[in-house]
PDB file of C-alpha atoms in Angstrom:
ATOM      1  CA  MET A 292      -0.592  -0.058  -0.010  1.00  0.00           C
ATOM      2  CA  ALA A 293       1.271   3.480  -0.667  1.00  0.00           C
ATOM      3  CA  PRO A 294       1.920   5.624   1.994  1.00  0.00           C
ATOM      4  CA  LYS A 295      -0.211   8.458   2.308  1.00  0.00           C
ATOM      5  CA  LEU A 296       0.281  12.029   0.880  1.00  0.00           C
ATOM      6  CA  PRO A 297       1.153  14.884   3.179  1.00  0.00           C
ATOM      7  CA  ASP A 298      -2.230  17.322   2.633  1.00  0.00           C
ATOM      8  CA  SER A 299      -0.921  20.041   3.180  1.00  0.00           C
ATOM      9  CA  VAL A 300       1.247  23.137   1.025  1.00  0.00           C
ATOM     10  CA  GLU A 301       4.247  23.084   3.775  1.00  0.00           C
ATOM     11  CA  GLY A 302       3.785  19.006   4.041  1.00  0.00           C
ATOM     12  CA  LEU A 303       3.916  18.438   0.363  1.00  0.00           C
ATOM     13  CA  ARG A 304       7.133  20.334  -0.323  1.00  0.00           C
ATOM     14  CA  ALA A 305       9.130  19.367   2.346  1.00  0.00           C
ATOM     15  CA  ALA A 306       8.302  16.392   0.747  1.00  0.00           C
ATOM     16  CA  GLY A 307       9.684  17.167  -2.477  1.00  0.00           C
ATOM     17  CA  ASN A 308      11.751  18.224  -1.238  1.00  0.00           C
ATOM     18  CA  GLN A 309      13.745  14.814   0.022  1.00  0.00           C
ATOM     19  CA  SER A 310      12.681  12.820  -3.245  1.00  0.00           C
ATOM     20  CA  PHE A 311      14.821  16.198  -4.866  1.00  0.00           C
ATOM     21  CA  ARG A 312      17.093  15.114  -2.027  1.00  0.00           C
ATOM     22  CA  ASN A 313      17.685  11.470  -2.757  1.00  0.00           C
ATOM     23  CA  GLY A 314      17.969  11.517  -6.542  1.00  0.00           C
ATOM     24  CA  GLN A 315      13.685  10.637  -7.123  1.00  0.00           C
ATOM     25  CA  TYR A 316      13.158  13.927  -9.034  1.00  0.00           C
ATOM     26  CA  ALA A 317      10.487  12.689 -10.809  1.00  0.00           C
ATOM     27  CA  GLU A 318       9.029  12.361  -8.376  1.00  0.00           C
ATOM     28  CA  ALA A 319       9.531  15.455  -6.588  1.00  0.00           C
ATOM     29  CA  SER A 320       8.083  17.268  -9.123  1.00  0.00           C
ATOM     30  CA  ALA A 321       4.906  15.336  -8.861  1.00  0.00           C
ATOM     31  CA  LEU A 322       4.985  16.582  -4.855  1.00  0.00           C
ATOM     32  CA  TYR A 323       5.399  20.386  -5.344  1.00  0.00           C
ATOM     33  CA  CYS A 324       3.262  19.912  -9.201  1.00  0.00           C
ATOM     34  CA  ARG A 325       0.299  18.976  -6.667  1.00  0.00           C
ATOM     35  CA  ALA A 326       1.142  21.464  -3.995  1.00  0.00           C
ATOM     36  CA  LEU A 327       0.761  24.636  -6.330  1.00  0.00           C
ATOM     37  CA  ARG A 328      -2.866  23.073  -7.278  1.00  0.00           C
ATOM     38  CA  LEU A 329      -3.902  22.907  -3.109  1.00  0.00           C
ATOM     39  CA  LEU A 330      -2.697  26.287  -3.604  1.00  0.00           C
ATOM     40  CA  GLN A 331      -4.719  26.957  -6.614  1.00  0.00           C
ATOM     41  CA  VAL A 332      -7.442  25.581  -5.259  1.00  0.00           C
ATOM     42  CA  ARG A 333      -7.254  26.975  -1.936  1.00  0.00           C
ATOM     43  CA  GLY A 334      -7.141  30.130  -3.480  1.00  0.00           C
ATOM     44  CA  SER A 335      -5.059  31.942  -0.684  1.00  0.00           C
ATOM     45  CA  SER A 336      -2.850  34.291  -2.065  1.00  0.00           C
ATOM     46  CA  ASP A 337       0.367  33.292  -0.821  1.00  0.00           C
ATOM     47  CA  PRO A 338       3.621  34.467  -3.788  1.00  0.00           C
ATOM     48  CA  GLU A 339       6.300  33.742  -1.898  1.00  0.00           C
ATOM     49  CA  GLU A 340       4.930  29.800  -1.709  1.00  0.00           C
ATOM     50  CA  GLU A 341       3.914  29.755  -5.000  1.00  0.00           C
ATOM     51  CA  SER A 342       7.211  32.029  -6.327  1.00  0.00           C
ATOM     52  CA  VAL A 343       9.505  28.747  -4.627  1.00  0.00           C
ATOM     53  CA  LEU A 344       7.263  25.621  -5.692  1.00  0.00           C
ATOM     54  CA  TYR A 345       7.857  27.111  -8.942  1.00  0.00           C
ATOM     55  CA  SER A 346      11.862  27.289  -8.538  1.00  0.00           C
ATOM     56  CA  ASN A 347      12.367  24.050  -6.805  1.00  0.00           C
ATOM     57  CA  ARG A 348       9.938  22.039  -9.698  1.00  0.00           C
ATOM     58  CA  ALA A 349      12.499  24.511 -12.372  1.00  0.00           C
ATOM     59  CA  ALA A 350      15.332  22.934  -9.873  1.00  0.00           C
ATOM     60  CA  CYS A 351      14.237  19.014 -10.743  1.00  0.00           C
ATOM     61  CA  HIS A 352      13.309  19.887 -14.516  1.00  0.00           C
ATOM     62  CA  LEU A 353      17.366  21.230 -14.724  1.00  0.00           C
ATOM     63  CA  LYS A 354      18.234  17.751 -13.052  1.00  0.00           C
ATOM     64  CA  ASP A 355      15.980  15.743 -16.349  1.00  0.00           C
ATOM     65  CA  GLY A 356      17.749  18.043 -19.001  1.00  0.00           C
ATOM     66  CA  ASN A 357      14.100  19.649 -19.434  1.00  0.00           C
ATOM     67  CA  CYS A 358      15.586  22.959 -19.253  1.00  0.00           C
ATOM     68  CA  THR A 359      13.053  24.844 -21.908  1.00  0.00           C
ATOM     69  CA  ASP A 360      10.085  23.731 -18.662  1.00  0.00           C
ATOM     70  CA  CYS A 361      13.114  25.000 -16.125  1.00  0.00           C
ATOM     71  CA  ILE A 362      12.695  28.109 -18.253  1.00  0.00           C
ATOM     72  CA  LYS A 363       8.648  28.779 -18.161  1.00  0.00           C
ATOM     73  CA  ASP A 364       8.956  27.751 -13.798  1.00  0.00           C
ATOM     74  CA  CYS A 365      11.690  29.815 -13.433  1.00  0.00           C
ATOM     75  CA  THR A 366      10.394  32.551 -15.329  1.00  0.00           C
ATOM     76  CA  SER A 367       7.458  31.667 -13.325  1.00  0.00           C
ATOM     77  CA  ALA A 368       8.631  32.224  -9.914  1.00  0.00           C
ATOM     78  CA  LEU A 369      10.646  35.534 -11.025  1.00  0.00           C
ATOM     79  CA  ALA A 370       6.627  37.141 -11.995  1.00  0.00           C
ATOM     80  CA  LEU A 371       5.849  36.766  -8.305  1.00  0.00           C
ATOM     81  CA  VAL A 372       9.117  37.453  -6.408  1.00  0.00           C
ATOM     82  CA  PRO A 373      11.036  39.720  -8.663  1.00  0.00           C
ATOM     83  CA  PHE A 374      15.009  38.738  -8.121  1.00  0.00           C
ATOM     84  CA  SER A 375      14.857  35.660  -6.394  1.00  0.00           C
ATOM     85  CA  MET A 376      18.269  34.187  -6.244  1.00  0.00           C
ATOM     86  CA  LYS A 377      17.547  30.390  -6.569  1.00  0.00           C
ATOM     87  CA  PRO A 378      15.530  30.728 -10.335  1.00  0.00           C
ATOM     88  CA  LEU A 379      17.828  32.974 -11.535  1.00  0.00           C
ATOM     89  CA  LEU A 380      21.025  31.098 -11.234  1.00  0.00           C
ATOM     90  CA  ARG A 381      18.890  27.881 -12.415  1.00  0.00           C
ATOM     91  CA  ARG A 382      17.539  29.401 -14.842  1.00  0.00           C
ATOM     92  CA  ALA A 383      20.928  31.421 -15.935  1.00  0.00           C
ATOM     93  CA  SER A 384      22.507  27.692 -15.986  1.00  0.00           C
ATOM     94  CA  ALA A 385      19.188  27.181 -17.982  1.00  0.00           C
ATOM     95  CA  TYR A 386      19.780  28.989 -20.710  1.00  0.00           C
ATOM     96  CA  GLU A 387      23.865  28.127 -20.107  1.00  0.00           C
ATOM     97  CA  ALA A 388      22.724  24.683 -22.001  1.00  0.00           C
ATOM     98  CA  LEU A 389      20.049  25.320 -24.865  1.00  0.00           C
ATOM     99  CA  GLU A 390      22.668  27.608 -25.457  1.00  0.00           C
ATOM    100  CA  LYS A 391      21.494  30.814 -24.465  1.00  0.00           C
ATOM    101  CA  TYR A 392      24.349  32.402 -23.771  1.00  0.00           C
ATOM    102  CA  PRO A 393      22.928  36.791 -23.952  1.00  0.00           C
ATOM    103  CA  LEU A 394      20.125  35.819 -21.660  1.00  0.00           C
ATOM    104  CA  ALA A 395      23.256  33.386 -19.758  1.00  0.00           C
ATOM    105  CA  TYR A 396      24.565  35.801 -19.280  1.00  0.00           C
ATOM    106  CA  VAL A 397      22.089  38.324 -18.233  1.00  0.00           C
ATOM    107  CA  ASP A 398      20.272  36.357 -15.233  1.00  0.00           C
ATOM    108  CA  TYR A 399      24.229  35.570 -13.911  1.00  0.00           C
ATOM    109  CA  LYS A 400      25.230  39.101 -14.067  1.00  0.00           C
ATOM    110  CA  THR A 401      21.613  40.218 -12.558  1.00  0.00           C
ATOM    111  CA  VAL A 402      22.389  37.662  -9.824  1.00  0.00           C
ATOM    112  CA  LEU A 403      26.113  39.481  -9.298  1.00  0.00           C
ATOM    113  CA  GLN A 404      23.947  42.978  -8.333  1.00  0.00           C
ATOM    114  CA  ILE A 405      22.184  41.364  -5.701  1.00  0.00           C
ATOM    115  CA  ASP A 406      25.520  39.608  -4.308  1.00  0.00           C
ATOM    116  CA  ASN A 407      28.994  39.631  -5.170  1.00  0.00           C
ATOM    117  CA  SER A 408      30.417  36.824  -3.844  1.00  0.00           C
ATOM    118  CA  VAL A 409      27.981  33.659  -5.435  1.00  0.00           C
ATOM    119  CA  ALA A 410      30.479  31.217  -6.614  1.00  0.00           C
ATOM    120  CA  SER A 411      28.250  29.509  -9.002  1.00  0.00           C
ATOM    121  CA  ALA A 412      27.324  33.264 -10.770  1.00  0.00           C
ATOM    122  CA  LEU A 413      30.946  33.980 -10.796  1.00  0.00           C
ATOM    123  CA  GLU A 414      32.036  31.121 -12.958  1.00  0.00           C
ATOM    124  CA  GLY A 415      28.993  31.557 -15.784  1.00  0.00           C
ATOM    125  CA  ILE A 416      29.910  34.966 -16.014  1.00  0.00           C
ATOM    126  CA  ASN A 417      33.129  34.330 -17.055  1.00  0.00           C
ATOM    127  CA  ARG A 418      32.739  31.102 -19.613  1.00  0.00           C
ATOM    128  CA  MET A 419      29.713  33.720 -21.051  1.00  0.00           C
ATOM    129  CA  THR A 420      32.229  36.299 -21.603  1.00  0.00           C
ATOM    130  CA  ARG A 421      34.370  33.546 -23.012  1.00  0.00           C
ATOM    131  CA  ALA A 422      30.885  32.262 -24.976  1.00  0.00           C
ATOM    132  CA  LEU A 423      30.591  35.472 -25.855  1.00  0.00           C
ATOM    133  CA  MET A 424      33.373  36.976 -27.464  1.00  0.00           C
ATOM    134  CA  ASP A 425      34.391  34.293 -29.757  1.00  0.00           C
ATOM    135  CA  SER A 426      30.296  33.629 -30.688  1.00  0.00           C
ATOM    136  CA  LEU A 427      29.824  37.468 -31.017  1.00  0.00           C
ATOM    137  CA  GLY A 428      33.535  39.478 -30.965  1.00  0.00           C
ATOM    138  CA  PRO A 429      34.671  41.992 -29.618  1.00  0.00           C
ATOM    139  CA  GLU A 430      32.224  44.850 -29.926  1.00  0.00           C
ATOM    140  CA  TRP A 431      29.647  41.427 -28.345  1.00  0.00           C
ATOM    141  CA  ARG A 432      28.159  43.973 -25.831  1.00  0.00           C
ATOM    142  CA  LEU A 433      26.723  46.678 -27.280  1.00  0.00           C
ATOM    143  CA  LYS A 434      25.063  43.434 -28.998  1.00  0.00           C
ATOM    144  CA  LEU A 435      23.636  41.971 -25.456  1.00  0.00           C
ATOM    145  CA  PRO A 436      20.043  42.209 -23.401  1.00  0.00           C
ATOM    146  CA  SER A 437      19.077  44.559 -21.519  1.00  0.00           C
ATOM    147  CA  ILE A 438      20.442  43.656 -17.639  1.00  0.00           C
ATOM    148  CA  PRO A 439      18.310  45.229 -15.019  1.00  0.00           C
ATOM    149  CA  VAL A 440      19.263  47.456 -12.195  1.00  0.00           C
ATOM    150  CA  VAL A 441      18.275  45.910  -9.086  1.00  0.00           C
ATOM    151  CA  PRO A 442      16.625  47.120  -6.617  1.00  0.00           C
ATOM    152  CA  VAL A 443      17.581  47.501  -3.363  1.00  0.00           C
ATOM    153  CA  SER A 444      14.716  46.073  -1.713  1.00  0.00           C
ATOM    154  CA  ALA A 445      15.198  42.633  -3.136  1.00  0.00           C
ATOM    155  CA  GLN A 446      19.072  43.217  -2.049  1.00  0.00           C
ATOM    156  CA  LYS A 447      17.946  43.663   2.143  1.00  0.00           C
ATOM    157  CA  ARG A 448      15.422  40.733   1.349  1.00  0.00           C
ATOM    158  CA  TRP A 449      18.206  38.523   0.403  1.00  0.00           C
ATOM    159  CA  ASN A 450      20.352  40.718   2.975  1.00  0.00           C
ATOM    160  CA  SER A 451      17.524  39.298   5.406  1.00  0.00           C
ATOM    161  CA  LEU A 452      17.672  35.620   5.399  1.00  0.00           C
ATOM    162  CA  PRO A 453      19.225  33.074   7.195  1.00  0.00           C
ATOM    163  CA  SER A 454      22.937  32.205   6.397  1.00  0.00           C
ATOM    164  CA  GLU A 455      23.237  28.965   6.654  1.00  0.00           C
ATOM    165  CA  ASN A 456      20.744  29.654   3.145  1.00  0.00           C
ATOM    166  CA  LYS A 457      22.741  32.547   1.907  1.00  0.00           C
ATOM    167  CA  GLU A 458      25.399  29.965   2.165  1.00  0.00           C
ATOM    168  CA  SER A 459      24.151  27.121   0.149  1.00  0.00           C
ATOM    169  CA  THR A 460      23.697  28.673  -2.682  1.00  0.00           C
ATOM    170  CA  LYS A 461      27.210  31.190  -2.574  1.00  0.00           C
ATOM    171  CA  ASN A 462      29.262  28.129  -2.608  1.00  0.00           C
ATOM    172  CA  LYS A 463      27.244  25.813  -4.333  1.00  0.00           C
ATOM    173  CA  SER A 464      29.949  24.974  -6.890  1.00  0.00           C
ATOM    174  CA  LYS A 465      33.354  26.520  -5.017  1.00  0.00           C
ATOM    175  CA  GLU A 466      33.873  22.163  -4.564  1.00  0.00           C
ATOM    176  CA  THR A 467      34.488  21.071  -7.381  1.00  0.00           C
ATOM    177  CA  THR A 468      35.890  24.989  -8.422  1.00  0.00           C
ATOM    178  CA  LYS A 469      39.336  23.741 -10.523  1.00  0.00           C
ATOM    179  CA  SER A 470      41.737  26.103 -11.647  1.00  0.00           C
ATOM    180  CA  ARG A 471      41.278  25.784 -15.315  1.00  0.00           C
ATOM    181  CA  VAL A 472      44.557  25.630 -18.345  1.00  0.00           C
ATOM    182  CA  PRO A 473      44.389  28.354 -20.233  1.00  0.00           C
ATOM    183  CA  SER A 474      44.823  26.489 -23.954  1.00  0.00           C
ATOM    184  CA  ALA A 475      47.538  28.144 -26.146  1.00  0.00           C
ATOM    185  CA  GLY A 476      44.937  30.528 -27.177  1.00  0.00           C
ATOM    186  CA  ASP A 477      43.580  31.484 -24.291  1.00  0.00           C
ATOM    187  CA  VAL A 478      47.132  33.005 -23.873  1.00  0.00           C
ATOM    188  CA  GLU A 479      47.265  34.608 -27.039  1.00  0.00           C
ATOM    189  CA  ARG A 480      43.543  35.901 -26.707  1.00  0.00           C
ATOM    190  CA  ALA A 481      45.147  37.442 -23.633  1.00  0.00           C
ATOM    191  CA  ARG A 482      48.217  38.741 -24.585  1.00  0.00           C
ATOM    192  CA  VAL A 483      45.818  40.701 -27.175  1.00  0.00           C
ATOM    193  CA  LEU A 484      43.770  42.321 -25.127  1.00  0.00           C
ATOM    194  CA  LYS A 485      47.042  42.870 -22.196  1.00  0.00           C
ATOM    195  CA  GLU A 486      47.953  45.059 -25.023  1.00  0.00           C
ATOM    196  CA  GLU A 487      44.910  46.355 -25.979  1.00  0.00           C
ATOM    197  CA  GLY A 488      44.583  47.271 -22.184  1.00  0.00           C
ATOM    198  CA  ASN A 489      48.536  48.916 -22.023  1.00  0.00           C
ATOM    199  CA  GLU A 490      47.257  51.549 -24.621  1.00  0.00           C
ATOM    200  CA  LEU A 491      44.438  52.341 -23.623  1.00  0.00           C
ATOM    201  CA  VAL A 492      46.330  53.685 -20.377  1.00  0.00           C
ATOM    202  CA  LYS A 493      49.137  55.621 -22.553  1.00  0.00           C
ATOM    203  CA  LYS A 494      46.101  57.517 -23.400  1.00  0.00           C
ATOM    204  CA  GLY A 495      44.420  57.748 -20.145  1.00  0.00           C
ATOM    205  CA  ASN A 496      40.986  56.389 -20.029  1.00  0.00           C
ATOM    206  CA  HIS A 497      41.919  54.374 -17.020  1.00  0.00           C
ATOM    207  CA  LYS A 498      38.088  52.899 -16.674  1.00  0.00           C
ATOM    208  CA  LYS A 499      38.483  51.348 -20.657  1.00  0.00           C
ATOM    209  CA  ALA A 500      41.956  49.609 -19.314  1.00  0.00           C
ATOM    210  CA  ILE A 501      40.761  47.735 -15.936  1.00  0.00           C
ATOM    211  CA  GLU A 502      37.477  46.510 -18.385  1.00  0.00           C
ATOM    212  CA  LYS A 503      40.340  45.785 -21.245  1.00  0.00           C
ATOM    213  CA  TYR A 504      42.734  43.828 -17.966  1.00  0.00           C
ATOM    214  CA  ASN A 505      39.599  42.413 -16.289  1.00  0.00           C
ATOM    215  CA  GLU A 506      38.052  40.177 -20.046  1.00  0.00           C
ATOM    216  CA  SER A 507      42.451  39.998 -21.100  1.00  0.00           C
ATOM    217  CA  LEU A 508      42.160  37.182 -16.613  1.00  0.00           C
ATOM    218  CA  LEU A 509      39.341  35.548 -17.788  1.00  0.00           C
ATOM    219  CA  PHE A 510      41.338  34.115 -20.397  1.00  0.00           C
ATOM    220  CA  SER A 511      44.667  33.792 -18.164  1.00  0.00           C
ATOM    221  CA  ASN A 512      45.314  34.535 -14.812  1.00  0.00           C
ATOM    222  CA  LEU A 513      49.167  33.535 -14.609  1.00  0.00           C
ATOM    223  CA  GLU A 514      50.321  37.180 -16.204  1.00  0.00           C
ATOM    224  CA  SER A 515      51.788  38.706 -12.675  1.00  0.00           C
ATOM    225  CA  THR A 516      52.055  41.465 -15.125  1.00  0.00           C
ATOM    226  CA  THR A 517      49.021  41.571 -15.846  1.00  0.00           C
ATOM    227  CA  TYR A 518      48.018  42.536 -11.948  1.00  0.00           C
ATOM    228  CA  SER A 519      49.822  44.703 -11.671  1.00  0.00           C
ATOM    229  CA  ASN A 520      48.563  46.845 -14.679  1.00  0.00           C
ATOM    230  CA  ARG A 521      44.957  47.018 -13.438  1.00  0.00           C
ATOM    231  CA  ALA A 522      47.120  48.011  -9.846  1.00  0.00           C
ATOM    232  CA  LEU A 523      48.205  51.471 -11.722  1.00  0.00           C
ATOM    233  CA  CYS A 524      44.711  51.979 -13.593  1.00  0.00           C
ATOM    234  CA  HIS A 525      43.674  51.950  -9.389  1.00  0.00           C
ATOM    235  CA  LEU A 526      45.792  53.740  -8.048  1.00  0.00           C
ATOM    236  CA  VAL A 527      44.648  56.448 -10.792  1.00  0.00           C
ATOM    237  CA  LEU A 528      41.165  55.900  -9.309  1.00  0.00           C
ATOM    238  CA  ASN A 529      41.527  56.425  -5.825  1.00  0.00           C
ATOM    239  CA  GLN A 530      40.831  52.594  -5.917  1.00  0.00           C
ATOM    240  CA  ASP A 531      43.072  52.279  -3.130  1.00  0.00           C
ATOM    241  CA  LYS A 532      41.653  48.152  -1.765  1.00  0.00           C
ATOM    242  CA  GLU A 533      41.885  47.078  -5.707  1.00  0.00           C
ATOM    243  CA  ALA A 534      45.413  47.960  -5.774  1.00  0.00           C
ATOM    244  CA  VAL A 535      46.422  45.970  -3.085  1.00  0.00           C
ATOM    245  CA  LYS A 536      44.217  42.808  -4.040  1.00  0.00           C
ATOM    246  CA  ASP A 537      45.822  43.430  -7.459  1.00  0.00           C
ATOM    247  CA  CYS A 538      50.318  43.887  -6.705  1.00  0.00           C
ATOM    248  CA  THR A 539      49.130  41.367  -4.319  1.00  0.00           C
ATOM    249  CA  GLU A 540      47.665  38.499  -7.344  1.00  0.00           C
ATOM    250  CA  ALA A 541      50.946  39.592  -8.803  1.00  0.00           C
ATOM    251  CA  LEU A 542      53.197  38.893  -6.104  1.00  0.00           C
ATOM    252  CA  LYS A 543      51.510  35.001  -5.753  1.00  0.00           C
ATOM    253  CA  LEU A 544      52.286  34.753  -9.423  1.00  0.00           C
ATOM    254  CA  ASP A 545      56.101  36.758  -9.620  1.00  0.00           C
ATOM    255  CA  GLY A 546      57.582  37.169  -6.206  1.00  0.00           C
ATOM    256  CA  LYS A 547      60.814  39.715  -8.295  1.00  0.00           C
ATOM    257  CA  ASN A 548      57.490  42.578 -10.159  1.00  0.00           C
ATOM    258  CA  VAL A 549      59.313  45.487  -8.401  1.00  0.00           C
ATOM    259  CA  LYS A 550      55.739  47.256  -9.518  1.00  0.00           C
ATOM    260  CA  ALA A 551      53.474  45.400  -7.736  1.00  0.00           C
ATOM    261  CA  LEU A 552      55.095  45.891  -4.585  1.00  0.00           C
ATOM    262  CA  TYR A 553      55.789  49.872  -5.486  1.00  0.00           C
ATOM    263  CA  ARG A 554      52.272  50.026  -6.267  1.00  0.00           C
ATOM    264  CA  ARG A 555      51.185  48.184  -3.253  1.00  0.00           C
ATOM    265  CA  ALA A 556      52.734  50.516  -1.171  1.00  0.00           C
ATOM    266  CA  GLN A 557      51.621  53.326  -3.224  1.00  0.00           C
ATOM    267  CA  ALA A 558      48.513  51.925  -2.500  1.00  0.00           C
ATOM    268  CA  TYR A 559      48.771  50.779   1.470  1.00  0.00           C
ATOM    269  CA  LYS A 560      50.505  54.287   1.854  1.00  0.00           C
ATOM    270  CA  SER A 561      47.122  56.855   0.518  1.00  0.00           C
ATOM    271  CA  LEU A 562      44.760  53.473   2.999  1.00  0.00           C
ATOM    272  CA  LYS A 563      46.994  55.104   6.024  1.00  0.00           C
ATOM    273  CA  ALA A 564      46.930  58.592   5.306  1.00  0.00           C
ATOM    274  CA  LEU A 565      42.660  57.912   4.590  1.00  0.00           C
ATOM    275  CA  LEU A 566      42.649  56.566   8.410  1.00  0.00           C
ATOM    276  CA  TRP A 567      44.164  59.451  10.541  1.00  0.00           C
TER     277      TRP A 567
END
């Protein structure tokens, strides 16, 4: 005899979560469907609960490789509670799997507006940047859909969540993150972008130069001088903490990088002056 199913939305969601943890994605999806129907029968408005159910069902679709339905459910979840982290990340993953890189980029970028330390979004942005540069060329940013501006209220909602909820999302992919060894083509692309950044520095356009160095480091993060050159731009723009970080990264790669030592000393001196 089959076990009796819960008769509450909360019970069905909990049962679905357990099935998902057990790897029973079809069963979990069916339980979330029942919970959604029960919500509709009730006729009560609970957008947050409904959004979570759509997002959870989207996770089942994603695990089963059904990216189209994953996108639909994430979009429904976001219509109920805009700028929710999990449906944004799940939809981005589905777009990426379908090679809809501009849309994936927008969702990853939106996540980073909410919290710029989410590992899976940072990695996603790196992958999408490389894919878009290869497919759309150097002017790829001009061909993107508009990126929505995340309101302060959404950031506050995320910050108010229990820390364990946030950490599970932020660190989701950290365990599997590995240093990517750049190919010969990546190294050459990184060199070209670094040289373009250097030319912009000579023209006094340090903000644009930072963008070039950022792109260079996406292809290869093994070049010490790229970090120390970006540190120079940060110094000029009075971004002393960023300059210290870049110089430190440069010195990890090359302990004899004199410019990195000098620029870090300049940044520390500037930061110390601000404390007085």
